[in-house]
């Protein structure tokens, strides 16, 4: 298994060929994990992307939500997955947690919108990821 960490510079244009631009708008690459059958792009929510309802308030990060994994188009003959790690926020001194919600998947699938549309057109189904981030 090969792991490429964030420190490796991957040009934005190259990454946008593999990860949808709508995801890159809110997430940044943490690492890439690859084995002989799969590639997993581990993405983390950008630090400055806190929920709208917390705008103008004194906030602190409050951990992370459960990781979501969605499938994208195969690359180099390997299944391709995108792991999304969303941040959880709260008002300083408060207890209520806040997080952003995204709709990156095609309805009824755990695939990117583009890949989900392709699967539906061709009557195919997504394959679950076996790599653990």
mmCIF file of C-alpha atoms in Angstrom:
data_model
loop_
_atom_site.group_PDB
_atom_site.id
_atom_site.type_symbol
_atom_site.label_atom_id
_atom_site.label_comp_id
_atom_site.label_asym_id
_atom_site.label_seq_id
_atom_site.Cartn_x
_atom_site.Cartn_y
_atom_site.Cartn_z
ATOM 1 C CA UNK A 1 0.000 0.000 0.000
ATOM 2 C CA UNK A 2 1.283 3.443 -0.929
ATOM 3 C CA UNK A 3 0.443 6.606 0.980
ATOM 4 C CA UNK A 4 1.139 10.094 -0.332
ATOM 5 C CA UNK A 5 0.919 12.751 2.345
ATOM 6 C CA UNK A 6 -0.281 16.346 2.075
ATOM 7 C CA UNK A 7 3.307 17.583 2.001
ATOM 8 C CA UNK A 8 3.638 16.322 -1.556
ATOM 9 C CA UNK A 9 2.640 19.154 -3.845
ATOM 10 C CA UNK A 10 -0.076 18.128 -6.272
ATOM 11 C CA UNK A 11 -1.065 20.902 -8.657
ATOM 12 C CA UNK A 12 -4.690 21.994 -8.246
ATOM 13 C CA UNK A 13 -5.435 21.342 -11.908
ATOM 14 C CA UNK A 14 -4.221 17.734 -11.660
ATOM 15 C CA UNK A 15 -6.215 17.154 -8.463
ATOM 16 C CA UNK A 16 -9.338 18.656 -10.085
ATOM 17 C CA UNK A 17 -9.162 15.937 -12.758
ATOM 18 C CA UNK A 18 -9.597 13.323 -10.020
ATOM 19 C CA UNK A 19 -11.757 15.093 -7.398
ATOM 20 C CA UNK A 20 -14.821 17.168 -8.401
ATOM 21 C CA UNK A 21 -14.304 20.933 -8.238
ATOM 22 C CA UNK A 22 -17.382 21.327 -5.984
ATOM 23 C CA UNK A 23 -15.556 19.239 -3.343
ATOM 24 C CA UNK A 24 -12.251 21.094 -3.798
ATOM 25 C CA UNK A 25 -14.089 24.349 -3.085
ATOM 26 C CA UNK A 26 -14.691 23.271 0.543
ATOM 27 C CA UNK A 27 -12.069 20.550 1.177
ATOM 28 C CA UNK A 28 -8.310 20.184 0.808
ATOM 29 C CA UNK A 29 -6.223 17.092 0.213
ATOM 30 C CA UNK A 30 -4.943 15.404 3.356
ATOM 31 C CA UNK A 31 -3.457 12.280 1.762
ATOM 32 C CA UNK A 32 -3.790 9.722 -1.017
ATOM 33 C CA UNK A 33 -3.809 6.045 -0.138
ATOM 34 C CA UNK A 34 -3.410 3.520 -2.937
ATOM 35 C CA UNK A 35 -3.268 -0.245 -3.170
ATOM 36 C CA UNK A 36 -3.322 -2.581 -6.173
ATOM 37 C CA UNK A 37 -7.126 -2.228 -6.633
ATOM 38 C CA UNK A 38 -8.162 1.134 -5.113
ATOM 39 C CA UNK A 39 -7.234 4.782 -4.644
ATOM 40 C CA UNK A 40 -8.573 6.841 -1.730
ATOM 41 C CA UNK A 41 -8.320 10.641 -1.741
ATOM 42 C CA UNK A 42 -8.571 11.687 1.898
ATOM 43 C CA UNK A 43 -9.978 15.228 2.054
ATOM 44 C CA UNK A 44 -10.395 17.470 5.113
ATOM 45 C CA UNK A 45 -12.763 20.430 5.344
ATOM 46 C CA UNK A 46 -10.986 23.768 5.070
ATOM 47 C CA UNK A 47 -10.504 25.477 8.446
ATOM 48 C CA UNK A 48 -12.074 28.763 7.368
ATOM 49 C CA UNK A 49 -15.252 27.048 6.169
ATOM 50 C CA UNK A 50 -17.438 27.245 9.260
ATOM 51 C CA UNK A 51 -21.274 27.129 9.207
ATOM 52 C CA UNK A 52 -23.210 30.211 8.086
ATOM 53 C CA UNK A 53 -25.103 30.497 11.392
ATOM 54 C CA UNK A 54 -21.786 31.048 13.214
ATOM 55 C CA UNK A 55 -20.683 33.997 11.064
ATOM 56 C CA UNK A 56 -19.513 36.910 13.232
ATOM 57 C CA UNK A 57 -19.479 34.836 16.451
ATOM 58 C CA UNK A 58 -16.545 33.742 18.604
ATOM 59 C CA UNK A 59 -16.164 30.065 17.655
ATOM 60 C CA UNK A 60 -13.889 27.096 18.328
ATOM 61 C CA UNK A 61 -13.433 23.821 16.524
ATOM 62 C CA UNK A 62 -15.132 20.930 18.318
ATOM 63 C CA UNK A 63 -13.683 17.838 16.652
ATOM 64 C CA UNK A 64 -14.886 16.115 13.491
ATOM 65 C CA UNK A 65 -17.982 14.435 12.136
ATOM 66 C CA UNK A 66 -17.897 10.787 11.020
ATOM 67 C CA UNK A 67 -15.984 10.378 7.777
ATOM 68 C CA UNK A 68 -18.068 9.944 4.613
ATOM 69 C CA UNK A 69 -16.691 7.971 1.689
ATOM 70 C CA UNK A 70 -18.057 8.460 -1.801
ATOM 71 C CA UNK A 71 -17.081 6.731 -5.020
ATOM 72 C CA UNK A 72 -15.843 8.522 -8.118
ATOM 73 C CA UNK A 73 -14.752 7.472 -11.607
ATOM 74 C CA UNK A 74 -12.146 4.682 -11.755
ATOM 75 C CA UNK A 75 -8.601 5.857 -12.438
ATOM 76 C CA UNK A 76 -5.750 3.787 -13.883
ATOM 77 C CA UNK A 77 -7.968 0.679 -13.699
ATOM 78 C CA UNK A 78 -8.551 1.175 -9.943
ATOM 79 C CA UNK A 79 -11.721 1.998 -8.035
ATOM 80 C CA UNK A 80 -11.493 5.611 -6.867
ATOM 81 C CA UNK A 81 -12.951 6.891 -3.576
ATOM 82 C CA UNK A 82 -13.052 10.264 -1.841
ATOM 83 C CA UNK A 83 -13.029 10.389 1.956
ATOM 84 C CA UNK A 84 -14.586 13.557 3.424
ATOM 85 C CA UNK A 85 -13.678 14.647 6.963
ATOM 86 C CA UNK A 86 -16.019 17.465 8.069
ATOM 87 C CA UNK A 87 -15.240 19.741 11.002
ATOM 88 C CA UNK A 88 -17.585 20.345 13.931
ATOM 89 C CA UNK A 89 -17.790 23.813 15.468
ATOM 90 C CA UNK A 90 -19.331 25.450 18.533
ATOM 91 C CA UNK A 91 -19.608 28.907 19.999
ATOM 92 C CA UNK A 92 -16.866 29.579 22.521
ATOM 93 C CA UNK A 93 -18.214 28.476 25.924
ATOM 94 C CA UNK A 94 -21.281 26.854 24.316
ATOM 95 C CA UNK A 95 -22.248 23.195 24.063
ATOM 96 C CA UNK A 96 -24.279 23.017 20.853
ATOM 97 C CA UNK A 97 -22.317 21.653 17.895
ATOM 98 C CA UNK A 98 -22.604 22.938 14.316
ATOM 99 C CA UNK A 99 -21.388 21.527 11.020
ATOM 100 C CA UNK A 100 -21.795 22.112 7.299
ATOM 101 C CA UNK A 101 -23.987 19.887 5.148
ATOM 102 C CA UNK A 102 -23.068 19.132 1.560
ATOM 103 C CA UNK A 103 -24.789 17.377 -1.312
ATOM 104 C CA UNK A 104 -21.916 15.942 -3.319
ATOM 105 C CA UNK A 105 -23.619 12.642 -4.162
ATOM 106 C CA UNK A 106 -26.136 11.610 -6.746
ATOM 107 C CA UNK A 107 -29.511 10.945 -5.092
ATOM 108 C CA UNK A 108 -29.811 7.350 -3.898
ATOM 109 C CA UNK A 109 -26.091 6.602 -4.285
ATOM 110 C CA UNK A 110 -22.809 7.055 -2.456
ATOM 111 C CA UNK A 111 -21.167 8.217 -5.686
ATOM 112 C CA UNK A 112 -20.221 11.674 -6.923
ATOM 113 C CA UNK A 113 -22.971 13.329 -8.956
ATOM 114 C CA UNK A 114 -21.144 12.751 -12.252
ATOM 115 C CA UNK A 115 -20.267 9.129 -11.487
ATOM 116 C CA UNK A 116 -23.766 8.470 -10.107
ATOM 117 C CA UNK A 117 -25.312 9.755 -13.342
ATOM 118 C CA UNK A 118 -22.972 7.487 -15.326
ATOM 119 C CA UNK A 119 -23.902 4.458 -13.190
ATOM 120 C CA UNK A 120 -27.636 5.149 -13.575
ATOM 121 C CA UNK A 121 -27.355 5.593 -17.358
ATOM 122 C CA UNK A 122 -25.591 2.245 -17.623
ATOM 123 C CA UNK A 123 -27.614 0.373 -14.955
ATOM 124 C CA UNK A 124 -24.531 -0.233 -12.796
ATOM 125 C CA UNK A 125 -23.964 -0.019 -9.026
ATOM 126 C CA UNK A 126 -21.196 1.441 -6.876
ATOM 127 C CA UNK A 127 -18.634 -0.847 -5.196
ATOM 128 C CA UNK A 128 -17.893 -0.314 -1.452
ATOM 129 C CA UNK A 129 -14.388 0.857 -0.472
ATOM 130 C CA UNK A 130 -12.158 -1.556 1.463
ATOM 131 C CA UNK A 131 -9.427 1.001 2.352
ATOM 132 C CA UNK A 132 -9.739 2.389 5.865
ATOM 133 C CA UNK A 133 -8.565 6.050 6.127
#
